[in-house]
Tab-separated table of C-alpha atoms in Angstrom:
chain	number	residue	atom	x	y	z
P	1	UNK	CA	12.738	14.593	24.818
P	2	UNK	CA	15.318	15.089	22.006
P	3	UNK	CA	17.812	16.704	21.015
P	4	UNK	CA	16.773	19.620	18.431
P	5	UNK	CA	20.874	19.385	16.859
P	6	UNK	CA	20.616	16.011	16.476
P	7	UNK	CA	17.282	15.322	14.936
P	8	UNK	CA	18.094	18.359	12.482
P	9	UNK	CA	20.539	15.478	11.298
P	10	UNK	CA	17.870	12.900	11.546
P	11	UNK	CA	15.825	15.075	9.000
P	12	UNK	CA	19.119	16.000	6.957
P	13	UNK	CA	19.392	12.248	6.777
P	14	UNK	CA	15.877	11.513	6.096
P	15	UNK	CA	15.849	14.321	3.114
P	16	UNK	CA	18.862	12.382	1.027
P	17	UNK	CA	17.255	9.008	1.314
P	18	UNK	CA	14.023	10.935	-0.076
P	19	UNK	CA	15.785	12.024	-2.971
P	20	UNK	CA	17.337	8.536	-3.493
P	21	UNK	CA	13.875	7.121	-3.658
P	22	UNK	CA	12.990	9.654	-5.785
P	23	UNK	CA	15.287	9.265	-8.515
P	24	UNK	CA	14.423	5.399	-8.241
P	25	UNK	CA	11.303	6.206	-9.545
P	26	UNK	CA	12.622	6.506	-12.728
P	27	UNK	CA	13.089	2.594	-13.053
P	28	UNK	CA	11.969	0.619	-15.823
P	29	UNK	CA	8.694	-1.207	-15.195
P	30	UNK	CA	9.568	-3.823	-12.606
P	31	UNK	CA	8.111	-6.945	-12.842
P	32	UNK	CA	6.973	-10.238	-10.856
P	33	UNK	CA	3.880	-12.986	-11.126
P	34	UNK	CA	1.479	-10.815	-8.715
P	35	UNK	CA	2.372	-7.520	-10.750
P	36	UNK	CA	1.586	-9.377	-13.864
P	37	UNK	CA	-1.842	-11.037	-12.639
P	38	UNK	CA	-2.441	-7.469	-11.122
P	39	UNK	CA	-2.099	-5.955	-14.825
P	40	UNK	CA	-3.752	-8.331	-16.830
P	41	UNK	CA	-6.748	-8.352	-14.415
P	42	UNK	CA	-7.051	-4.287	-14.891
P	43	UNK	CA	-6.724	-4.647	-18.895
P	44	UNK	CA	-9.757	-7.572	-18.606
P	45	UNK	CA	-11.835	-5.145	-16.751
P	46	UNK	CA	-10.789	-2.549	-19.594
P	47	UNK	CA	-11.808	-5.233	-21.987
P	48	UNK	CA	-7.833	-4.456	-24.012
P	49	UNK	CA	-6.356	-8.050	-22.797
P	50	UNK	CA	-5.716	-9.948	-26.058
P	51	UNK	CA	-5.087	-13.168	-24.847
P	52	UNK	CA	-7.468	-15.605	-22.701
P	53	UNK	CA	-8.954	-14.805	-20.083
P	54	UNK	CA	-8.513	-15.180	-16.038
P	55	UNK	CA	-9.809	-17.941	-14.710
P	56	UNK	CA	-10.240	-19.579	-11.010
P	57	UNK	CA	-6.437	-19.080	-10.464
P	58	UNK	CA	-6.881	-15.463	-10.103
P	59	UNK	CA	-8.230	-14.789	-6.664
P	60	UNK	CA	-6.107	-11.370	-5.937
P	61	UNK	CA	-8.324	-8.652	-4.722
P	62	UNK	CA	-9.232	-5.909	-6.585
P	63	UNK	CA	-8.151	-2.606	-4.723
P	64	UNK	CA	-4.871	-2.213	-6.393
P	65	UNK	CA	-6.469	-3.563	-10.041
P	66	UNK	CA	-8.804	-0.188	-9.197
P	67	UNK	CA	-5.594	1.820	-8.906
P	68	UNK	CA	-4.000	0.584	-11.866
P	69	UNK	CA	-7.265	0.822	-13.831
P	70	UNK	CA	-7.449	4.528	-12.493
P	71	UNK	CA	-4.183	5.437	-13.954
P	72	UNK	CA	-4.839	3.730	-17.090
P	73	UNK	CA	-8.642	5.923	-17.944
P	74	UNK	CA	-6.166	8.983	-17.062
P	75	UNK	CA	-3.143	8.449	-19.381
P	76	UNK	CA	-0.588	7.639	-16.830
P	77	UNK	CA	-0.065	4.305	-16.461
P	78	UNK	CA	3.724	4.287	-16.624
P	79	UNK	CA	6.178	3.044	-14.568
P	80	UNK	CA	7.529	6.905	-12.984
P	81	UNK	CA	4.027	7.435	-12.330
P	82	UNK	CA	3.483	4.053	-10.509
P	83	UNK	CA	6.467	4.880	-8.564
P	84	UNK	CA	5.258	7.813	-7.714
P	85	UNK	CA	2.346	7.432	-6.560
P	86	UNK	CA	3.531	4.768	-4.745
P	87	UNK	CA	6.387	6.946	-2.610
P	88	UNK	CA	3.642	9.371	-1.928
P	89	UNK	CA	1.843	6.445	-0.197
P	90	UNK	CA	4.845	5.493	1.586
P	91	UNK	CA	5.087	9.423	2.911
P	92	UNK	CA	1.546	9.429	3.932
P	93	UNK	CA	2.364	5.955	5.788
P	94	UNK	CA	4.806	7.335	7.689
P	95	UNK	CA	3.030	10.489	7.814
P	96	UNK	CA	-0.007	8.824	10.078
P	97	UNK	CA	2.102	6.052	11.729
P	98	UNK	CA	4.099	8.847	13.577
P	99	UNK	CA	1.134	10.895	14.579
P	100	UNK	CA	-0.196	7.315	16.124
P	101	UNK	CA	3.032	7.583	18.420
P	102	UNK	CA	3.006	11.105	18.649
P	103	UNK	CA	6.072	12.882	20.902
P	104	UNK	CA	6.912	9.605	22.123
P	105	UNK	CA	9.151	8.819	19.051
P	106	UNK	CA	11.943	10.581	17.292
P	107	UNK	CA	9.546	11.285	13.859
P	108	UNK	CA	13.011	12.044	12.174
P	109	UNK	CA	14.503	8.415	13.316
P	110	UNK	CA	11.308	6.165	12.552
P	111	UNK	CA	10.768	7.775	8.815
P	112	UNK	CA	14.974	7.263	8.928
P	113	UNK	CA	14.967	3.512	9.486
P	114	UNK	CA	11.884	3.349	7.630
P	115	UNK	CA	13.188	3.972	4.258
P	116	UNK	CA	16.223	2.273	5.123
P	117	UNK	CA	14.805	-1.120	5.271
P	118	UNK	CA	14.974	-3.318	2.285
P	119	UNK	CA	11.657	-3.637	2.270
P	120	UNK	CA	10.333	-0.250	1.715
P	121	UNK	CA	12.861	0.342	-1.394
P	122	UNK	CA	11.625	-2.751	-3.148
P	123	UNK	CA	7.398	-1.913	-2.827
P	124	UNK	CA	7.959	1.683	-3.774
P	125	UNK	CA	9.507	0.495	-7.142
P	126	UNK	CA	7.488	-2.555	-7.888
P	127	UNK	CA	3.867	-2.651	-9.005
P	128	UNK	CA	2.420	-4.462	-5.966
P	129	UNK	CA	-0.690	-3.756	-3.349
P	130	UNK	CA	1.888	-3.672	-0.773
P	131	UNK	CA	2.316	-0.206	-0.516
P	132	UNK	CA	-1.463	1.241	-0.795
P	133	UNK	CA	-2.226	-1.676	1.705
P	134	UNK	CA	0.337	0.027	4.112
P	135	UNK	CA	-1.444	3.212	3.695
P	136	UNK	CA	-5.004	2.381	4.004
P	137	UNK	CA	-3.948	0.719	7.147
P	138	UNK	CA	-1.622	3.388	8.753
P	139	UNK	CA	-5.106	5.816	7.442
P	140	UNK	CA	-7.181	3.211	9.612
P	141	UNK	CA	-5.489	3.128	12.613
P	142	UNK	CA	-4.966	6.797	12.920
P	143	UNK	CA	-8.320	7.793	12.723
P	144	UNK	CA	-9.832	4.974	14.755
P	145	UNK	CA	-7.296	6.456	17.427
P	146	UNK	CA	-8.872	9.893	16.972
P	147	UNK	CA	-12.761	8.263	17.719
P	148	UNK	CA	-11.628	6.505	20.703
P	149	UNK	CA	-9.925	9.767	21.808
P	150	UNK	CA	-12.415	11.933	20.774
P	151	UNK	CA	-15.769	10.264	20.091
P	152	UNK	CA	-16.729	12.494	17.053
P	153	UNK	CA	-18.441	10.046	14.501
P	154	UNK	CA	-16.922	11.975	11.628
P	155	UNK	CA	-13.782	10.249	12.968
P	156	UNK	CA	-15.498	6.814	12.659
P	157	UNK	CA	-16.661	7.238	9.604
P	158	UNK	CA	-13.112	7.741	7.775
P	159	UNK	CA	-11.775	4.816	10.423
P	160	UNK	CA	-14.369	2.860	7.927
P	161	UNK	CA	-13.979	3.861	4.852
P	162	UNK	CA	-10.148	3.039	5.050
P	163	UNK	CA	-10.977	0.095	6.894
P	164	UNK	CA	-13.070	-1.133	3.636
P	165	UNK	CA	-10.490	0.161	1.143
P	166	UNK	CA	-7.383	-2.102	3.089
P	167	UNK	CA	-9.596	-5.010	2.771
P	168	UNK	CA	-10.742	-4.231	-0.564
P	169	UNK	CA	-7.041	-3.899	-1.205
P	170	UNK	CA	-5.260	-6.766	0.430
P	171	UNK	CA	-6.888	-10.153	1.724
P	172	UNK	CA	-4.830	-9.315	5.617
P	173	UNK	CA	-7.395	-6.055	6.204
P	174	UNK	CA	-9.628	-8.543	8.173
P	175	UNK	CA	-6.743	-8.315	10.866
P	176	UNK	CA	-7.464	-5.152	10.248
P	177	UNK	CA	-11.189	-5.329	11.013
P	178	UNK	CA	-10.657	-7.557	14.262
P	179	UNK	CA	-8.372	-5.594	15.613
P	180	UNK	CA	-10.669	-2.337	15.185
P	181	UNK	CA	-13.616	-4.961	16.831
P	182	UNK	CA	-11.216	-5.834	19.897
P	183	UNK	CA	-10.120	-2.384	20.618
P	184	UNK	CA	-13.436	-0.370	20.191
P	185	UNK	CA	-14.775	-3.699	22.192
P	186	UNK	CA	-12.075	-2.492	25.244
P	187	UNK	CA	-12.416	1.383	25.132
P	188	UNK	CA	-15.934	0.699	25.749
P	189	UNK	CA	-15.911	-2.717	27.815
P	190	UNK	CA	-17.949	-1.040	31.010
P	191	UNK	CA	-20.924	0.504	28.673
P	192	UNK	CA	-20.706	-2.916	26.604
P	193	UNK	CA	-21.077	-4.735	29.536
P	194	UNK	CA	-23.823	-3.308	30.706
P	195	UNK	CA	-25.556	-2.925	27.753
P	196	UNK	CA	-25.513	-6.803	27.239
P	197	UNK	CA	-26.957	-6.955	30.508
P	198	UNK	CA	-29.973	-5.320	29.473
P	199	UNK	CA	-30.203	-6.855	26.394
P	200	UNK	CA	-28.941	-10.754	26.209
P	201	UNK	CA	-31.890	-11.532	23.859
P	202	UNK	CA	-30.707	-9.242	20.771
P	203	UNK	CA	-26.943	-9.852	21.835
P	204	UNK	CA	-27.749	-13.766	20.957
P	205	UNK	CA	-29.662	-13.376	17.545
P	206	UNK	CA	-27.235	-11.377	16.535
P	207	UNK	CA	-24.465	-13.216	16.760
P	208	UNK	CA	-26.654	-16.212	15.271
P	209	UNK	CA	-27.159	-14.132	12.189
P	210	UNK	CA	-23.769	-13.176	11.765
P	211	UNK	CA	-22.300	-16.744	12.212
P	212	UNK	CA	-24.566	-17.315	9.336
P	213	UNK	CA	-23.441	-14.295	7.334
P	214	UNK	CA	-20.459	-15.252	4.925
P	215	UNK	CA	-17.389	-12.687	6.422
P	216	UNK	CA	-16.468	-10.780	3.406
P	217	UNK	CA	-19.146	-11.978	0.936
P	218	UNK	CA	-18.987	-13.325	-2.734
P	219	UNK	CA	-16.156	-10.934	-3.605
P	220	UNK	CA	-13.507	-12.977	-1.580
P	221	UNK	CA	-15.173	-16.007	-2.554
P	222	UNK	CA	-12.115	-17.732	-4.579
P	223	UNK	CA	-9.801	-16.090	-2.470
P	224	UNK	CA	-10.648	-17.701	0.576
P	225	UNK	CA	-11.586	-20.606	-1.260
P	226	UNK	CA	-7.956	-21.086	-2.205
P	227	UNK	CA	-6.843	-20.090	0.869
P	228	UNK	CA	-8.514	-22.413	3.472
P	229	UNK	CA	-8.338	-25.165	1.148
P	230	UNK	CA	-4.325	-24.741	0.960
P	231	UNK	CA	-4.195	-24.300	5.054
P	232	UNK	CA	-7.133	-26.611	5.833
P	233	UNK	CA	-5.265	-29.359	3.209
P	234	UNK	CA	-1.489	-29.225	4.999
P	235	UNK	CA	-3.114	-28.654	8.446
P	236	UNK	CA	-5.172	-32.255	8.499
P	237	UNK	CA	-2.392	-33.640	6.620
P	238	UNK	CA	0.297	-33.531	9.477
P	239	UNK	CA	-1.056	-30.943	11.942
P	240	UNK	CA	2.515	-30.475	13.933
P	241	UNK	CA	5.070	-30.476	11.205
P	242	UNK	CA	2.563	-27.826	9.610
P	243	UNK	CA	2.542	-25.520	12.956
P	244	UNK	CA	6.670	-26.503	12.838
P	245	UNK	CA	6.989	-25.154	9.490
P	246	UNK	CA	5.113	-22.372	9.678
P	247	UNK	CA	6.686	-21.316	12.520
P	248	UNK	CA	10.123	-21.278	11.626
P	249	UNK	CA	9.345	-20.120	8.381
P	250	UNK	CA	7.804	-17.385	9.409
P	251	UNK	CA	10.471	-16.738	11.578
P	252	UNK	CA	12.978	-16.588	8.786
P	253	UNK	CA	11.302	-14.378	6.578
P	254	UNK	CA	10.407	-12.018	10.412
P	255	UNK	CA	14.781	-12.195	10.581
P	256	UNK	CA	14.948	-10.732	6.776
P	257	UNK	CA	13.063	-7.804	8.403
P	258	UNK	CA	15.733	-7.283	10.760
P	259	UNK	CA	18.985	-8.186	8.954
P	260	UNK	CA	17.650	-6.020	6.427
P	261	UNK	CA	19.146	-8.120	3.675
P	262	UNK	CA	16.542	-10.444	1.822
P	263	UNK	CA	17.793	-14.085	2.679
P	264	UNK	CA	18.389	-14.995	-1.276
P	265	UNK	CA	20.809	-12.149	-1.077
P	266	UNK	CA	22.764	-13.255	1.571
P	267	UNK	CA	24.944	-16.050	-0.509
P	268	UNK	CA	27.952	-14.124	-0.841
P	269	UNK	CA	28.033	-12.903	2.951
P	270	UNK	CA	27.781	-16.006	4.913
P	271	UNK	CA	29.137	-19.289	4.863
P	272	UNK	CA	27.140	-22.609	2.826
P	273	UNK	CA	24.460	-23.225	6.191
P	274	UNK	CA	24.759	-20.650	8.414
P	275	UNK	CA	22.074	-17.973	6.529
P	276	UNK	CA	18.515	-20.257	7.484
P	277	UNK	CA	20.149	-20.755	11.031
P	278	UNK	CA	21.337	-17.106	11.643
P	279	UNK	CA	17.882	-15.505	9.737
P	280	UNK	CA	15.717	-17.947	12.423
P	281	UNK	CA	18.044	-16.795	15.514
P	282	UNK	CA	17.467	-13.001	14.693
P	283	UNK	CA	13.923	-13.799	13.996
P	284	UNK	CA	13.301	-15.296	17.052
P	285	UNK	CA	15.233	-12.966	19.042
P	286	UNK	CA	13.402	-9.907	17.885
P	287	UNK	CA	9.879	-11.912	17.968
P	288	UNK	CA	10.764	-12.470	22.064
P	289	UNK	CA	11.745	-8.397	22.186
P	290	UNK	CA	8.641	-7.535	20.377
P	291	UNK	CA	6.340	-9.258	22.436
P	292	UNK	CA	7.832	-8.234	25.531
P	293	UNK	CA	7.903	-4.353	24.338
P	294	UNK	CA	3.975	-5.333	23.709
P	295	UNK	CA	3.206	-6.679	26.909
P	296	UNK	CA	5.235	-4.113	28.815
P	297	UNK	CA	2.989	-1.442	30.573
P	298	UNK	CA	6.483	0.185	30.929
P	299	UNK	CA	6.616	0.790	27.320
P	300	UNK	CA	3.945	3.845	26.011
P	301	UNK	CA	2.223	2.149	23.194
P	302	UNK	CA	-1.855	2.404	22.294
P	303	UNK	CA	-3.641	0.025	23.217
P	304	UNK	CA	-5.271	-0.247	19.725
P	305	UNK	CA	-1.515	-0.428	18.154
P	306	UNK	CA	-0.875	-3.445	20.657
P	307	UNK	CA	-4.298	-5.335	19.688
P	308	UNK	CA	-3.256	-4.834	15.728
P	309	UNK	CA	0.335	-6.058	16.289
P	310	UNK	CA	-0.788	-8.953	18.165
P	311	UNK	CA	-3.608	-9.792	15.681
P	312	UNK	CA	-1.560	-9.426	13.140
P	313	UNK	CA	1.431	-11.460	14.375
P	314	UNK	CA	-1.093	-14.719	15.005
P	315	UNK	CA	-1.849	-14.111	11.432
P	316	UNK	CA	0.965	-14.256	9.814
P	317	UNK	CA	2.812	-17.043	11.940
P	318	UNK	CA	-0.685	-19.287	11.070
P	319	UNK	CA	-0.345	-17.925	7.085
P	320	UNK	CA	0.376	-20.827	4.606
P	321	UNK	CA	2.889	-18.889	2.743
P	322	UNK	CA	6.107	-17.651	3.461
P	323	UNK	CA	7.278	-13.852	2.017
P	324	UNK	CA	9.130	-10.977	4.196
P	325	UNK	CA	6.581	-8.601	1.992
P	326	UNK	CA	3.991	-10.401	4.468
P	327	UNK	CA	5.830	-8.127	7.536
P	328	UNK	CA	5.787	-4.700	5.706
P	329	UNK	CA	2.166	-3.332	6.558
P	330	UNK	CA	3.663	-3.604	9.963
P	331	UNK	CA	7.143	-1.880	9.698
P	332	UNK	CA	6.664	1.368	11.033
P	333	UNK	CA	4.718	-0.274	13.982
P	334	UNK	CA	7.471	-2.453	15.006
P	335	UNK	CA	10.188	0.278	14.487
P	336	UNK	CA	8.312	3.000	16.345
P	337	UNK	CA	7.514	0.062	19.175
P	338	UNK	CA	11.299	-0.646	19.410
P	339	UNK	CA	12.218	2.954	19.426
P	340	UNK	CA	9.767	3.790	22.120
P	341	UNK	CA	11.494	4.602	25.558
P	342	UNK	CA	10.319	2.717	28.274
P	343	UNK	CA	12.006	-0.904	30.065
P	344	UNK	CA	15.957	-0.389	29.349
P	345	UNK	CA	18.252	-2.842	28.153
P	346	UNK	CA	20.898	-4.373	30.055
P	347	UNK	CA	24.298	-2.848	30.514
P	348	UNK	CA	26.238	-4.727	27.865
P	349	UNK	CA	23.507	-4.781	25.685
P	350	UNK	CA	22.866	-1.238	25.804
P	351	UNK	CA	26.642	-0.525	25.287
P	352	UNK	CA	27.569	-3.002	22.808
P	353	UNK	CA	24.961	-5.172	21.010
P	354	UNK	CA	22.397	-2.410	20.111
P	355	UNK	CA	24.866	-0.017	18.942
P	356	UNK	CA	26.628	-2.852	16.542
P	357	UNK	CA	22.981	-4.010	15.436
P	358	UNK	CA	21.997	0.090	14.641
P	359	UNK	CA	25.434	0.218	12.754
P	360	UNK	CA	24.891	-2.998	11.032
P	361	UNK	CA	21.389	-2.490	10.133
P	362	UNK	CA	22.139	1.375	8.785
P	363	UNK	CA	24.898	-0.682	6.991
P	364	UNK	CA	22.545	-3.240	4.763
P	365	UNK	CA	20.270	-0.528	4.085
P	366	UNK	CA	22.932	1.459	2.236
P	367	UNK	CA	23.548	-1.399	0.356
P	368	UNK	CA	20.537	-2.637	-0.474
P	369	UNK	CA	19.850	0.803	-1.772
P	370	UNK	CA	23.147	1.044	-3.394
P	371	UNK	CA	21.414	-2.222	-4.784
P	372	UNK	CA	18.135	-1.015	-6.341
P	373	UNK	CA	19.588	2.173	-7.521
P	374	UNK	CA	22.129	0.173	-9.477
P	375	UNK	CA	19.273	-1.531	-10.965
P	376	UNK	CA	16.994	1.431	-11.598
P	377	UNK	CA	19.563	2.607	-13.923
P	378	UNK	CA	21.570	-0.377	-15.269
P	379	UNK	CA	19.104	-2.196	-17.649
P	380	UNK	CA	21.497	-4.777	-18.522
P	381	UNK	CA	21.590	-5.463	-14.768
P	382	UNK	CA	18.023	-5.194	-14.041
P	383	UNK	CA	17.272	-7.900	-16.748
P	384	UNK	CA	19.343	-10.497	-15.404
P	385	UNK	CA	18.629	-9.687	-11.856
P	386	UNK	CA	14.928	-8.567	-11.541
P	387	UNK	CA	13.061	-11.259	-9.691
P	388	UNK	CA	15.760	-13.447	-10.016
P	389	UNK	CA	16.146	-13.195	-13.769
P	390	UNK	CA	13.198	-14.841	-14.934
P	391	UNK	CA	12.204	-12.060	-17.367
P	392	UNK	CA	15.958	-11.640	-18.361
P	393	UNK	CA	15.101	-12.526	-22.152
P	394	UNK	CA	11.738	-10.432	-22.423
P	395	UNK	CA	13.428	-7.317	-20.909
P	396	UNK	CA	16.791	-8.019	-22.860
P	397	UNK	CA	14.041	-8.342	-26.359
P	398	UNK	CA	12.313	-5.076	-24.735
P	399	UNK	CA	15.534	-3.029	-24.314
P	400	UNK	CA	17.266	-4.034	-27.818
P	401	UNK	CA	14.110	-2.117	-29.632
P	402	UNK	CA	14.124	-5.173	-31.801
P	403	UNK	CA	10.796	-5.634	-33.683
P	404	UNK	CA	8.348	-7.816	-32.494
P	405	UNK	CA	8.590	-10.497	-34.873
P	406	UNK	CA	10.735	-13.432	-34.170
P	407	UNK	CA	10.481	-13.633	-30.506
P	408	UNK	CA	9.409	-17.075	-30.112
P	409	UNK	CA	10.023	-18.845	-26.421
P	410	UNK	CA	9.434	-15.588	-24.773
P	411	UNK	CA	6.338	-14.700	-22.502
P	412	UNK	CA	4.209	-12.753	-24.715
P	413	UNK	CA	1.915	-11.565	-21.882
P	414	UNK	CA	5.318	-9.860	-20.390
P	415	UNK	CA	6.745	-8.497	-23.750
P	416	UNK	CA	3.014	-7.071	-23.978
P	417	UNK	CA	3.006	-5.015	-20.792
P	418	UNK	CA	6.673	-4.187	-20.969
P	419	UNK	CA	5.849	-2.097	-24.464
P	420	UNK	CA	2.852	-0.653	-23.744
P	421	UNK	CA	3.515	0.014	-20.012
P	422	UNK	CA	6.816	1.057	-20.062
């Protein structure tokens, strides 16, 4: 289906961006609010955090607080090891998300665009679940394609053990575990059906029992909890400006995926106005091509990949909050869905507009990667720049090699992490 020459400089292409990530993961310790909850959660199950305790605010789950406390019994909880561990979960990722699509897609061109998006850079360098929640999932889908295929149990059994370690990891696995519901509920609709034929009785006391049965149990507790009372609060509130906001939101932060420029980057590039406007309009556009590649028969995707896209996209648009990072566990899906041959574009389209969006897009994501590289090795620029230069005095008081007296107004839980993390 393609051509060997040019996918030799699809891989060519894909091996320098490798090494670009690579030598990012020699950045100082980036930081943000979640990485810093994440870390002082992992030194309070260590029993090392020396000031006061979490409370009620902290509701994150615990998979990545596991990873972090795993590298901290070995030794190696540094930032190049973070990093790395982190790009080797991003090459697994796209590892498993092009054996889901198998010949169908150019491996070379999905991995390409892949590490090309904003995205991707930014959650291999900074200390958040994103990236082993991208994994776990890719891991899930895979090998719940391989039991449907196959019906070998063995398969099932490591569809749930990544199943539990995505929800253990990020609060958006149970799209996760409805989706893997819905599609082993389809592969096997005939058997099902006749099975609760036979056996309407149990089918009802069942699903009494398990509408009684809280979903994921006391560990979520505070999580949902916070949660539901934030959606449940601006949903009785004013129940259509809520659905109004959180759909074009939503569809803002879904247009960052596709510009491939983060919107609070954009300031310099477009006119005072024009970046909410122009984000929503590619959001929307490539939210209507999305869906229609989904619904297409035409178009050569699982059906298990179209139930988790779906599920997922009803998700997100109904989430309370608003963050591109939101879109990532689905990258590889959507590029390998919009890369997959099947109904063509129209003539003008096909000549013109995709070819100046592929140019564009390859574009940004030099940039942007121009971007983080710069700030992987220019400390002066990573502290006024990282996360919007809210740290900029801690990391300016962390890179002098000042002593630690003296440093009143500063964030002593950050100065704290920075020197023993660093």
């Amino acid at each position: 289906m393609f051509n060997p020459k040019k996918d030799r400089i699809w891989w060519g292409a894909v091996a320098l961006l490798g090494l670009i990530y690579l030598a990012n993961c020699f950045t100082p310790l980036r930081l943000s609010n979640d990485t810093i909850r994440y870390f002082r959660l992992m030194e309070q199950l260590e029993g090392t955090w020396p000031g006061p305790p979490a409370g009620y605010e902290e509701f994150l789950p615990y998979g990545y607080v596991y990873f972090l406390l795993a590298l901290s019994k070995a030794g190696l909880l540094r930032a190049l090891v973070i990093c790395g561990c982190q790009l080797a979960y991003l090459a697994g990722s796209l590892y498993y998300a092009c054996r889901l699509f198998g010949t169908a897609v150019s491996a070379a061109r999905l991995i390409f665009f892949c590490l090309l998006s904003w995205v991707s850079i930014k959650y291999t360098v900074l200390p958040l679940a994103e990236m082993q929640f991208l994994f776990f999932s890719m891991c899930t889908l895979y090998w719940c394609r391989r039991y449907l295929a196959s019906g070998r149990s063995r398969y099932g059994w490591w569809m749930l053990v990544f199943c539990g370690l995505a929800v253990l990891t990020r609060t958006a696995g149970i799209a996760l575990v409805l989706s893997l519901g819905l599609a082993i509920g389809h592969h096997y609709r005939q058997a099902l059906r006749q099975w609760v034929g036979r056996h309407r009785l149990l089918v009802g006391f069942s699903l009494l029992v398990l509408a009684l049965v809280p979903v994921l149990g006391y560990l979520y507790y505070f999580s949902f909890r916070i949660y539901l009372q934030d959606l449940g609060g601006s949903f009785s509130r004013d129940t259509g400006r809520f659905l109004w906001t959180n759909f074009t939101g939503h569809l803002i932060d879904f247009g960052e995926l596709f510009v491939n420029i983060p919107l609070s980057k954009s300031g310099p590039l477009l006119p005072a106005g024009w970046a909410k406007p122009l984000y929503m309009l590619v959001g929307a556009a490539f939210l209507a091509l999305v869906l229609f590649r989904i619904c297409s028969r035409r178009v050569a995707l699982p059906m298990l990949v179209r139930i988790y896209l779906v599920v997922y996209l009803l998700m997100i648009f109904n989430w309370p909050y608003f963050d591109t990072r939101f879109w990532f566990p689905v990258l590889p899906l959507l590029v390998g869905l919009l890369l997959l041959p099947g109904v063509p574009l129209p003539g003008v389209a096909r000549r013109w507009l995709a070819p100046a969006y592929g140019t564009l897009a390859v574009l940004s994501g030099i940039f942007v990667l121009g971007y983080y590289s710069w700030l992987s090795f220019d400390r002066d620029a990573l502290a006024r720049r990282q996360d919007a230069g809210i740290w900029q005095k801690e990391y300016e008081w962390y890179f002098s090699g000042r002593p630690a007296d003296k440093r009143t107004g500063m964030d002593q839980d950050v100065l704290y992490i920075l020197e023993k993390y660093q």
